[in-house]
Coordinates of C-alpha atoms in Angstrom, one line a residue:
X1 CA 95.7 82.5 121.1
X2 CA 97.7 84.7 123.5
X3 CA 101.7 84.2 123.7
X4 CA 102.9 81.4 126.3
X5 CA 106.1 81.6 127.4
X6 CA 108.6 79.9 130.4
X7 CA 111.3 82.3 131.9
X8 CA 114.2 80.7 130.3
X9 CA 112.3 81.8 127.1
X10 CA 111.6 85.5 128.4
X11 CA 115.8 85.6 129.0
X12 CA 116.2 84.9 125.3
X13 CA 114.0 87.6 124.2
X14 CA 116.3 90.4 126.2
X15 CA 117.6 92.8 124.6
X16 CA 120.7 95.3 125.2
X17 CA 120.1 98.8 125.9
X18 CA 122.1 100.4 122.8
X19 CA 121.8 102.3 120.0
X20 CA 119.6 100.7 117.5
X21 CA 117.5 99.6 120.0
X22 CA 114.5 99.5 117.9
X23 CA 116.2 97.6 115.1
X24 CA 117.2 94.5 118.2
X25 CA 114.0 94.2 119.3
X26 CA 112.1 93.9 115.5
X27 CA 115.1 91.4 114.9
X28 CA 114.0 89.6 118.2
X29 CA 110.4 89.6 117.2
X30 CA 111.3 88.5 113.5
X31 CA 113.7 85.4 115.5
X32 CA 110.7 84.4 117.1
X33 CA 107.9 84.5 114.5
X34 CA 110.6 82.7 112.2
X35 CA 110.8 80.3 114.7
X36 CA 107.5 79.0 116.0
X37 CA 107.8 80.7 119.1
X38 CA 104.8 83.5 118.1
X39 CA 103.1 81.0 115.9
X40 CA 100.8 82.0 113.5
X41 CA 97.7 83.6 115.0
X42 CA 99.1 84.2 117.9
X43 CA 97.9 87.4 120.0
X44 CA 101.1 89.7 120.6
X45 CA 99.9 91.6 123.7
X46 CA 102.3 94.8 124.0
X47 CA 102.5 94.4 128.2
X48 CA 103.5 90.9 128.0
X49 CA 106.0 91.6 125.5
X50 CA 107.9 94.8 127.2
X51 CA 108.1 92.5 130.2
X52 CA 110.1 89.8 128.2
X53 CA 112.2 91.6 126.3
X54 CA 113.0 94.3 129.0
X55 CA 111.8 97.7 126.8
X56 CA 109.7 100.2 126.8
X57 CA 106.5 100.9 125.3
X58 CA 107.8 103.3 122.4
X59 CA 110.5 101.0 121.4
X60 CA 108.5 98.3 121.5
X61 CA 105.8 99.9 119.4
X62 CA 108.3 101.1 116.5
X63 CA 109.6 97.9 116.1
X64 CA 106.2 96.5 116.0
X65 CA 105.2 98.7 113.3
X66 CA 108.3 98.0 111.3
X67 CA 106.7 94.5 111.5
X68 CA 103.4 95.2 110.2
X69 CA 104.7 97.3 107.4
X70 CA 106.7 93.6 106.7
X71 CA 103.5 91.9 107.2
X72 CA 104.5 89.9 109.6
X73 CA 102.0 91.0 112.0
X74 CA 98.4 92.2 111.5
X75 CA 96.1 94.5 113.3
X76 CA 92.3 93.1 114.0
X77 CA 89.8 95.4 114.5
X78 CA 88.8 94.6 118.2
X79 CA 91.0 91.9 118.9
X80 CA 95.1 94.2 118.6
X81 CA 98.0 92.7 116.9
X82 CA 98.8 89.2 116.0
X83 CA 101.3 87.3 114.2
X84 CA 100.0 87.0 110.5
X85 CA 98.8 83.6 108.7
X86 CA 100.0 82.8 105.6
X87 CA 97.4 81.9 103.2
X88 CA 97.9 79.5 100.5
X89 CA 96.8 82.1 97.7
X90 CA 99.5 84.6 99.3
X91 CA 102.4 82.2 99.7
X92 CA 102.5 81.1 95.9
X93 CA 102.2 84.8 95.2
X94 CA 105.0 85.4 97.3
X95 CA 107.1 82.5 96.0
X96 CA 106.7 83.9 92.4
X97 CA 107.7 86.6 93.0
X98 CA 110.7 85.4 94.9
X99 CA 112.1 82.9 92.3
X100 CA 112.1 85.8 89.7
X101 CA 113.8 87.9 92.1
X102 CA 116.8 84.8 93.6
X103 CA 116.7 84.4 89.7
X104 CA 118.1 87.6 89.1
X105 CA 120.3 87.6 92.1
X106 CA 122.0 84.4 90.8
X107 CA 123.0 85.9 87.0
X108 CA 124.3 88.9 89.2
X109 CA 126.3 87.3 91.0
X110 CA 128.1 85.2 88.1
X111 CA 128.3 87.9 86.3
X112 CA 129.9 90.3 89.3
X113 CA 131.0 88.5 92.6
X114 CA 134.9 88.3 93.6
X115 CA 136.4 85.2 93.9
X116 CA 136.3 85.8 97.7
X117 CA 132.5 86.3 97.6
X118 CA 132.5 83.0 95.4
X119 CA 134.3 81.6 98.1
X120 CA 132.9 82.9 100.9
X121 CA 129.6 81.9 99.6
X122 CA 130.6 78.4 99.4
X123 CA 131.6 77.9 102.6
X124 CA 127.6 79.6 103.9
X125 CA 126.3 76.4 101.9
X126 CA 128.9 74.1 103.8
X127 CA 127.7 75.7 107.3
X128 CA 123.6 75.0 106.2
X129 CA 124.7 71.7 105.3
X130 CA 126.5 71.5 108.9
X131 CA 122.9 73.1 110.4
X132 CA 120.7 70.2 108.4
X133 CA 122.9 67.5 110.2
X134 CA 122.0 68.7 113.8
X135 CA 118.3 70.8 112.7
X136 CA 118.1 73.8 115.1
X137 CA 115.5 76.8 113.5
X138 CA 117.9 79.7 114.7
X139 CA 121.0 78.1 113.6
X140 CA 119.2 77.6 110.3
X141 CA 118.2 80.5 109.8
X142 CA 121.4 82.6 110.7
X143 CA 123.0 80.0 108.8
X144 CA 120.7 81.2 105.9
X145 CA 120.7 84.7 106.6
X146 CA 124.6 85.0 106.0
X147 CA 124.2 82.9 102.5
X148 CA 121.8 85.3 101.2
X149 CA 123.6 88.5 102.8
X150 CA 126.9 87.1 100.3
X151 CA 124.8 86.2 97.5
X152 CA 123.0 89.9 97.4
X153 CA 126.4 91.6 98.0
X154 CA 127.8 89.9 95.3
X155 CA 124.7 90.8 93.2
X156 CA 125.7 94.3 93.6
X157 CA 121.3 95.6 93.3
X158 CA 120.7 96.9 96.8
X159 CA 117.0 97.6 95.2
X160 CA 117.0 93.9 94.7
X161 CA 118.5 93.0 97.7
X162 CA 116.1 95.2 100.2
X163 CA 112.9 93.2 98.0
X164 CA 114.5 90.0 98.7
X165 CA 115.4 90.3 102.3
X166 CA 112.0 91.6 102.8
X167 CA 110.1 88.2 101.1
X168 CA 112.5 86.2 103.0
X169 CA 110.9 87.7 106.2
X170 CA 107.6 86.7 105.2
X171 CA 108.5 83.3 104.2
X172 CA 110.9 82.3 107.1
X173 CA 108.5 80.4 109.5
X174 CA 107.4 78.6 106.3
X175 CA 111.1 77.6 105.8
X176 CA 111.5 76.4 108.9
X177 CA 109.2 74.3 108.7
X178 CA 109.8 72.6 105.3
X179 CA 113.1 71.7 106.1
X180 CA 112.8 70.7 109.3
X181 CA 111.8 67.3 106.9
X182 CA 115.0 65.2 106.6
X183 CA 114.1 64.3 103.3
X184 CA 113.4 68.0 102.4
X185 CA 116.6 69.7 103.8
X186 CA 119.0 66.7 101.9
X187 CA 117.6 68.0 98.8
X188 CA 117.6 71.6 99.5
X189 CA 121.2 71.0 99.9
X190 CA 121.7 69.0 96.9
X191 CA 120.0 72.1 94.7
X192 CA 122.3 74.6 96.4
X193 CA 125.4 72.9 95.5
X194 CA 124.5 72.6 91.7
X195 CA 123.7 76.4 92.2
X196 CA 127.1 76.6 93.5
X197 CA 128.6 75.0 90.4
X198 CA 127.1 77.1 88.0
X199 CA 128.1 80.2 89.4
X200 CA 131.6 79.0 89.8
X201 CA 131.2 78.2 86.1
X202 CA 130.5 81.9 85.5
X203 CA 127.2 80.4 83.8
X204 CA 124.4 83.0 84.0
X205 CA 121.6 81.4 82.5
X206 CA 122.6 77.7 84.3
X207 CA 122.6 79.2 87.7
X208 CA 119.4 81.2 86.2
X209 CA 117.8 78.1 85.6
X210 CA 118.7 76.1 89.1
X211 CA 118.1 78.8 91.3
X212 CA 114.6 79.0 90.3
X213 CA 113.9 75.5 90.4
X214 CA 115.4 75.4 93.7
X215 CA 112.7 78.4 95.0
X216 CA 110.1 76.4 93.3
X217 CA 110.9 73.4 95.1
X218 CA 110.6 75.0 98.1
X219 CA 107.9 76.7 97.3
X220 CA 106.4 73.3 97.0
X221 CA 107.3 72.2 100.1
X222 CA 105.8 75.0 101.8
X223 CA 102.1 75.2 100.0
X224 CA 102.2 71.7 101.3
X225 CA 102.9 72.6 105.2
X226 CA 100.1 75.1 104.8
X227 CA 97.9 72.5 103.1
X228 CA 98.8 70.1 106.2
X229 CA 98.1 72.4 108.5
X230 CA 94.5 73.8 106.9
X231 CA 93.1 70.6 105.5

């Protein structure tokens, strides 16, 4: 399945010509993966994609290797790149390994965040909560991007931290899914708010507890997309 795209779409994937030009365009790619746009399986042709995001070859090869190394893309013998499909099996892996990981964040960040960070981080779950209202995939996921980015800061493990943000890649276009369910998001909501209580509480092992049963519950939600979407 080769990338379809209209023009408006190609404007979006632009990117500036400045420094760290490698880093926009993986960040573009990730966007767009995260998003449905490259759904899963789909062929990532290198021509078709300097053209859209206005870049050359070389930058758009590093990037694209950063994104294999994520394993959010995969190379096929004979067939070139294409955005990776999650597999049952490797989603509950990955969600294990995630709540143990969120788990460890959250004690972290009762035991060491600032008020402000407490505070800050507050008002990330009030702006997903905003997000869930009016459901747009890049909204969310910025939206969700900056509350993790406060919760890991406040954690205070960057070896944690550069785990985390990496399973959160992997899982995004998952996410996005999941929670584009009303019913879903209301609850995701709901979770994060008792989360939010605990760690105001300064209670390790309660905010221990609920943030793993949060990733669980989402990792339910997610084994259930895939099982939806390979009967």
């Amino acid at each position: 399945m080769a990338l379809m795209t209209s023009t408006s779409d190609d404007m979006s994937m632009k990117v500036q010509t400045l420094p760290g030009l490698r880093e926009q365009v993986a960040e573009r790619l990730r966007m767009a993966i995260a998003t449905g746009k490259f759904p899963a399986g789909a062929r990532l042709i290198e021509r078709e994609l300097c053209e859209m995001m206005g870049v050359s070859r070389t930058s758009l090869r590093e990037a694209l290797r950063e994104l294999q190394a994520d394993g959010l893309i995969t190379l096929q013998p004979n067939k070139g790149l294409s955005v990776s499909v999650v597999s049952e099996e490797t989603a509950r892996s990955i969600y294990e390994v995630r709540a143990m990981l969120e788990g460890l964040a959250a004690r972290l960040f009762a035991r060491h965040s600032t008020a402000e960070q407490m505070r800050e981080l507050r008002q990330s779950v009030d702006r997903l909560a905003e997000v869930y209202d009016n459901f747009s995939s890049e909204a969310f996921i910025a939206a969700k991007t900056h509350f993790y980015d406060v919760l890991l800061e406040g954690a205070g493990n960057p070896v944690a931290a550069d785990m985390l943000r990496r399973i959160h890649t992997r899982v995004s276009q998952l996410r996005v899914v999941s929670l584009s369910s009303a019913t879903r998001a209301q609850q995701s909501i709901r979770e994060l708010r008792e989360f939010l209580d605990a760690l105001e509480q300064r209670d390790e092992e309660r905010a221990w507890q609920v943030c793993v049963a949060h990733v669980e519950a989402a990792a339910t939600a997610a084994l259930k997309t895939i099982g939806a979407k390979n009967p």
